[in-house]
Short mmCIF file of C-alpha atoms in Angstrom, two decimals:
data_model
loop_
_atom_site.label_atom_id
_atom_site.label_comp_id
_atom_site.label_asym_id
_atom_site.label_seq_id
_atom_site.Cartn_x
_atom_site.Cartn_y
_atom_site.Cartn_z
CA UNK A 222 137.26 -131.49 -50.33
CA UNK A 223 135.00 -133.74 -48.47
CA UNK A 224 132.20 -132.66 -46.42
CA UNK A 225 131.92 -133.99 -43.01
CA UNK A 226 128.74 -135.67 -42.11
CA UNK A 227 126.94 -134.91 -39.12
CA UNK A 228 126.89 -137.42 -36.48
CA UNK A 229 123.57 -138.87 -35.94
CA UNK A 230 121.25 -137.47 -33.51
CA UNK A 231 123.28 -134.28 -33.05
CA UNK A 232 122.86 -130.77 -34.80
CA UNK A 233 124.93 -127.50 -34.77
CA UNK A 234 121.87 -125.32 -33.58
CA UNK A 235 121.84 -124.67 -29.61
CA UNK A 236 119.29 -127.07 -28.13
CA UNK A 237 115.81 -125.57 -27.14
CA UNK A 238 115.51 -125.13 -23.26
CA UNK A 239 112.40 -126.43 -21.46
CA UNK A 240 109.78 -123.93 -20.49
CA UNK A 241 110.28 -124.19 -16.82
CA UNK A 242 113.90 -123.22 -17.07
CA UNK A 243 113.07 -120.54 -19.20
CA UNK A 244 110.72 -118.87 -16.79
CA UNK A 245 113.22 -119.25 -13.90
CA UNK A 246 115.66 -117.40 -15.85
CA UNK A 247 113.44 -114.60 -16.62
CA UNK A 248 112.31 -114.42 -12.93
CA UNK A 249 116.15 -114.07 -12.29
CA UNK A 250 116.90 -111.52 -14.79
CA UNK A 251 113.98 -109.54 -13.35
CA UNK A 252 115.16 -110.05 -9.60
CA UNK A 253 118.73 -108.59 -10.71
CA UNK A 254 116.86 -105.57 -12.08
CA UNK A 255 114.97 -104.69 -8.97
CA UNK A 256 118.24 -105.30 -6.65
CA UNK A 257 116.59 -108.18 -4.77
CA UNK A 258 119.10 -110.38 -5.59
CA UNK A 259 122.79 -109.38 -5.64
CA UNK A 260 124.81 -109.48 -8.94
CA UNK A 261 127.44 -111.68 -9.52
CA UNK A 262 130.81 -110.26 -8.06
CA UNK A 263 129.11 -107.91 -5.70
CA UNK A 264 129.00 -108.00 -1.63
CA UNK A 265 125.82 -108.49 0.26
CA UNK A 266 125.45 -106.16 3.06
CA UNK A 267 124.86 -107.52 6.49
CA UNK A 268 123.81 -105.72 9.79
CA UNK A 269 126.43 -106.05 12.41
CA UNK A 270 125.38 -108.23 15.17
CA UNK A 271 124.46 -106.43 18.41
CA UNK A 272 126.91 -106.31 21.15
CA UNK A 273 126.59 -109.36 23.65
CA UNK A 274 124.49 -107.96 26.93
CA UNK A 275 123.10 -104.94 25.19
CA UNK A 276 119.51 -104.27 23.92
CA UNK A 277 118.52 -101.58 21.66
CA UNK A 278 115.36 -99.93 22.93
CA UNK A 279 113.82 -96.39 22.35
CA UNK A 280 114.28 -93.57 24.89
CA UNK A 281 112.17 -93.50 27.95
CA UNK A 282 110.29 -90.52 28.69
CA UNK A 283 110.95 -88.69 31.74
CA UNK A 284 108.36 -89.29 34.76
CA UNK A 285 106.24 -86.03 34.88
CA UNK A 286 106.37 -84.35 38.18
CA UNK A 287 102.88 -84.17 39.94
CA UNK A 288 102.31 -80.68 41.49
CA UNK A 289 101.46 -81.13 45.24
CA UNK A 290 97.84 -79.99 45.88
CA UNK A 291 97.35 -77.09 48.45
CA UNK A 292 94.53 -76.97 50.50
CA UNK A 293 92.87 -73.60 52.07
CA UNK A 294 90.37 -73.24 54.45
CA UNK A 295 89.29 -70.02 56.18
CA UNK A 296 86.90 -69.52 59.20
CA UNK A 297 85.34 -65.92 60.48
CA UNK A 298 85.01 -64.98 64.07
CA UNK A 299 81.61 -63.39 63.35
CA UNK A 300 79.38 -62.82 60.25
CA UNK A 301 78.12 -59.63 61.32
CA UNK A 302 80.24 -56.53 62.20
CA UNK A 303 79.32 -52.92 62.73
CA UNK A 304 80.84 -49.75 61.00
CA UNK A 305 83.67 -48.11 62.76
CA UNK A 306 84.10 -51.39 64.94
CA UNK A 307 86.80 -54.19 65.09
CA UNK A 308 86.32 -56.34 61.86
CA UNK A 309 85.93 -60.03 61.82
CA UNK A 310 88.90 -61.98 62.43
CA UNK A 311 89.64 -64.52 59.56
CA UNK A 312 91.58 -67.89 60.84
CA UNK A 313 93.47 -69.20 57.38
CA UNK A 314 94.75 -72.63 57.43
CA UNK A 315 96.92 -74.00 54.56
CA UNK A 316 98.18 -77.63 54.10
CA UNK A 317 100.33 -79.27 51.64
CA UNK A 318 101.01 -82.97 52.06
CA UNK A 319 104.37 -83.31 49.97
CA UNK A 320 105.89 -79.97 50.62
CA UNK A 321 106.54 -77.20 52.97
CA UNK A 322 103.98 -74.28 52.53
CA UNK A 323 105.87 -71.65 50.90
CA UNK A 324 104.17 -68.53 49.29
CA UNK A 325 101.73 -65.62 49.76
CA UNK A 326 97.83 -65.14 50.56
CA UNK A 327 96.31 -62.45 48.86
CA UNK A 328 93.22 -61.17 50.49
CA UNK A 329 90.47 -59.19 48.49
CA UNK A 330 87.35 -57.14 49.26
CA UNK A 331 85.70 -57.82 46.07
CA UNK A 332 88.28 -56.64 43.59
CA UNK A 333 89.92 -54.32 45.92
CA UNK A 334 93.17 -55.88 47.67
CA UNK A 335 93.23 -55.62 51.39
CA UNK A 336 96.47 -57.52 52.30
CA UNK A 337 98.97 -59.78 51.09
CA UNK A 338 100.28 -62.12 53.81
CA UNK A 339 103.50 -64.01 53.87
CA UNK A 340 102.98 -67.88 53.84
CA UNK A 341 106.16 -69.57 55.07
CA UNK A 342 105.98 -72.87 57.09
CA UNK A 343 108.69 -72.58 59.34
CA UNK A 344 108.22 -76.05 60.88
CA UNK A 345 108.33 -77.81 57.21
CA UNK A 346 105.44 -79.90 58.16
CA UNK A 347 103.14 -78.90 55.24
CA UNK A 348 100.91 -77.02 57.92
CA UNK A 349 100.45 -73.21 58.28
CA UNK A 350 97.78 -71.04 60.18
CA UNK A 351 97.56 -67.53 59.39
CA UNK A 352 95.44 -64.72 61.10
CA UNK A 353 93.96 -61.51 59.54
CA UNK A 354 91.27 -58.96 61.08
CA UNK A 355 89.28 -57.34 58.55
CA UNK A 356 89.45 -53.40 58.43
CA UNK A 357 87.20 -51.08 60.46
CA UNK A 358 86.65 -48.88 57.37
CA UNK A 359 84.50 -51.59 55.40
CA UNK A 360 81.46 -49.92 53.94
CA UNK A 361 77.95 -50.92 55.34
CA UNK A 362 76.56 -53.53 53.59
CA UNK A 363 77.41 -57.23 52.34
CA UNK A 364 81.05 -57.97 51.55
CA UNK A 365 82.44 -60.99 49.72
CA UNK A 366 86.02 -61.72 51.08
CA UNK A 367 88.34 -63.67 48.68
CA UNK A 368 91.30 -65.58 49.72
CA UNK A 369 94.08 -66.51 47.03
CA UNK A 370 97.11 -68.62 47.84
CA UNK A 371 99.90 -68.26 45.19
CA UNK A 372 102.84 -70.60 45.80
CA UNK A 373 106.60 -69.83 45.45
CA UNK A 374 107.14 -72.62 43.18
CA UNK A 375 104.54 -74.16 40.78
CA UNK A 376 106.27 -77.44 41.03
CA UNK A 377 106.06 -77.66 44.86
CA UNK A 378 102.49 -76.53 45.52
CA UNK A 379 99.08 -75.57 43.82
CA UNK A 380 97.14 -72.38 43.91
CA UNK A 381 94.11 -72.40 46.04
CA UNK A 382 91.17 -70.16 46.60
CA UNK A 383 88.49 -69.71 48.86
CA UNK A 384 85.67 -67.16 49.66
CA UNK A 385 83.84 -65.95 52.73
CA UNK A 386 80.70 -63.66 53.42
CA UNK A 387 80.52 -60.81 55.92
CA UNK A 388 77.85 -58.21 56.40
CA UNK A 389 78.71 -54.84 57.96
CA UNK A 390 75.95 -53.02 59.71
CA UNK A 391 75.38 -49.29 60.69
CA UNK A 392 75.81 -48.17 64.30
CA UNK A 393 72.25 -47.41 64.13
CA UNK A 394 71.49 -51.32 63.84
CA UNK A 395 73.72 -52.02 66.51
CA UNK A 396 71.78 -49.53 68.77
CA UNK A 397 68.47 -51.24 68.01
CA UNK A 398 69.78 -54.48 68.73
CA UNK A 399 71.02 -53.67 71.98
CA UNK A 400 67.73 -52.04 72.92
CA UNK A 401 65.70 -55.20 71.95
CA UNK A 402 67.58 -57.11 74.72
CA UNK A 403 65.75 -55.24 77.03
CA UNK A 404 62.26 -55.89 75.75
CA UNK A 405 59.92 -56.61 78.74
CA UNK A 406 61.91 -54.84 81.45
CA UNK A 407 59.33 -52.55 83.54
CA UNK A 408 59.13 -49.06 83.59
CA UNK A 409 60.44 -47.34 86.76
CA UNK A 410 60.70 -43.73 87.25
CA UNK A 411 64.01 -42.52 87.61
CA UNK A 412 65.47 -46.08 86.40
CA UNK A 413 68.54 -46.18 84.37
CA UNK A 414 69.45 -49.96 84.89
CA UNK A 415 68.00 -53.33 83.34
CA UNK A 416 65.94 -53.54 86.87
CA UNK A 417 63.77 -50.95 85.50
CA UNK A 418 64.07 -47.88 83.15
CA UNK A 419 62.12 -44.56 82.52
CA UNK A 420 62.36 -43.41 78.71
CA UNK A 421 65.47 -41.24 79.05
CA UNK A 422 67.29 -43.75 81.59
CA UNK A 423 66.61 -46.14 78.78
CA UNK A 424 67.80 -44.51 75.89
CA UNK A 425 71.16 -43.18 77.52
CA UNK A 426 71.74 -46.68 79.02
CA UNK A 427 71.44 -48.17 75.37
CA UNK A 428 73.62 -45.88 73.50
CA UNK A 429 76.27 -46.48 76.33
CA UNK A 430 75.99 -50.05 76.20
CA UNK A 431 76.19 -50.16 72.28
CA UNK A 432 79.30 -47.78 72.61
CA UNK A 433 78.20 -45.33 70.12
CA UNK A 434 77.47 -42.19 72.60
CA UNK A 435 77.23 -40.93 75.97
CA UNK A 436 73.93 -39.06 76.42
CA UNK A 437 72.74 -36.74 78.76
CA UNK A 438 70.52 -38.05 81.41
CA UNK A 439 67.32 -35.99 81.10
CA UNK A 440 65.10 -36.30 78.04
CA UNK A 441 65.16 -32.27 77.57
CA UNK A 442 69.02 -32.51 77.22
CA UNK A 443 68.84 -35.27 74.98
CA UNK A 444 67.22 -33.11 72.36
CA UNK A 445 70.57 -31.08 71.65
CA UNK A 446 72.70 -34.41 71.48
CA UNK A 447 72.16 -34.71 67.91
CA UNK A 448 71.27 -33.51 64.27
CA UNK A 449 67.78 -33.01 63.34
CA UNK A 450 66.66 -35.24 60.36
CA UNK A 451 63.53 -35.57 58.54
CA UNK A 452 61.08 -38.38 59.43
CA UNK A 453 61.78 -39.40 55.69
CA UNK A 454 65.57 -39.55 55.99
CA UNK A 455 65.48 -41.11 59.61
CA UNK A 456 67.12 -44.39 60.07
CA UNK A 457 67.02 -47.42 62.88
CA UNK A 458 69.04 -45.99 65.97
CA UNK A 459 67.83 -42.27 65.56
CA UNK A 460 66.27 -40.70 68.65
CA UNK A 461 62.68 -40.00 68.58
CA UNK A 462 61.95 -36.74 70.88
CA UNK A 463 58.80 -35.02 71.95
CA UNK A 464 58.40 -32.67 75.10
CA UNK A 465 58.72 -34.89 78.02
CA UNK A 466 59.49 -38.43 76.08
CA UNK A 467 62.25 -39.76 74.22
CA UNK A 468 62.33 -43.20 72.26
CA UNK A 469 64.63 -45.00 69.79
CA UNK A 470 63.48 -45.43 65.96
CA UNK A 471 63.41 -49.07 64.79
CA UNK A 472 62.53 -48.65 61.29
CA UNK A 473 59.15 -49.30 59.49
CA UNK A 474 57.15 -46.44 61.55
CA UNK A 475 58.02 -48.21 64.77
CA UNK A 476 60.11 -47.31 67.98
CA UNK A 477 61.11 -49.00 71.07
CA UNK A 478 60.74 -47.24 74.32
CA UNK A 479 59.99 -47.43 78.12
CA UNK A 480 56.35 -46.00 77.92
CA UNK A 481 54.99 -45.11 81.45
CA UNK A 482 54.24 -46.53 84.94
CA UNK A 483 52.79 -50.04 84.69
CA UNK A 484 53.95 -50.80 81.18
CA UNK A 485 57.36 -52.55 80.01
CA UNK A 486 59.82 -51.65 77.27
CA UNK A 487 58.36 -52.96 73.66
CA UNK A 488 58.47 -52.27 70.32
CA UNK A 489 55.25 -50.11 69.24
CA UNK A 490 53.90 -48.02 66.39
CA UNK A 491 54.95 -44.40 66.54
CA UNK A 492 52.14 -42.61 68.39
CA UNK A 493 53.65 -38.90 68.54
CA UNK A 494 52.06 -36.57 66.06
CA UNK A 495 55.06 -34.52 65.35
CA UNK A 496 58.30 -36.08 66.82
CA UNK A 497 61.69 -34.53 66.27
CA UNK A 498 64.23 -37.20 64.90
CA UNK A 499 67.78 -36.80 65.98
CA UNK A 500 70.68 -38.67 64.56
CA UNK A 501 73.46 -38.84 67.31
#
C-alpha cells in the first residue's frame, strides 16, 4: 500500500481566516441573535405604503365654544325714599352681543329675595330693559339691593351681577325736610301759606305738604292729634307743644317753628321748659 504524498504547499486542515473576517462573522451572529438582521429564509416585514392622496394626521380637537358675555347695568330713580311711600324705581339694562338675552333677573334686599323677573328679548337684538319699583315696606335704614342675571343657557350667555344702594328714611325725616324748605318765611298772624305762617299754621301746612297727616288749624286742637312720648324717646318730626305754641322737633335738642311777629321761621334750640312731645 502506497501513501499519497501531499501536494506541495497544501494542507488537509482548514486554513485560518483573517482577523477582519472573524470579526465580521461575530458581528453578524450577534445581529441575528438580536433580530436586527433577518435570518436566512425569513421574510422581512415592510409597512404598506400610504394610499395616494391621503395623509395620516392626529385628530384635531374641536374648537371650544366661547360663552357670550352679558352686561348688566342698573339705575335708580332716587337714592332716598321714605317709609310707607313709593320705593325707588330701578331701570335694569341687559346686553348680550352674540345672542338674544334669555333668562331671569333675581332682585335681593341683602339676602332676602324681593322679586324674580323674566328676561326674554323679543326683538332678538341682544338688548333688553326691565323696570322694577322697590316695595313700600322696606324698613328704615340703608339697603344694599343686589341684582343677578341667570341665563337660560350657559352656552349662550354669562351670568351677571350688580348692586345699588338706597336709604329709607322715616316719615318724621320727611316732615323735617319739608319744614326746612320754609326757613326765612316771615311770621304772620293767622298765616297758613308760604307767604307767611303763624305757629300752628306752619305745622299744619308742613304735615299736609309732607303727606303725613291733616292737623287741626289751632294749636290747642293739635295737642290731641298724636300720642304723647317722652323727651328722651322723641324723634325728628314729632310735634313740640306748649299752651299757645307748637313747633316741630328736628333732633339734637332743636326745633323749627314760626316764633312770633317780626321774626321768621328758623331752626333754634328748644326754649320751652316743660313741653309735650307728640307723635302724629
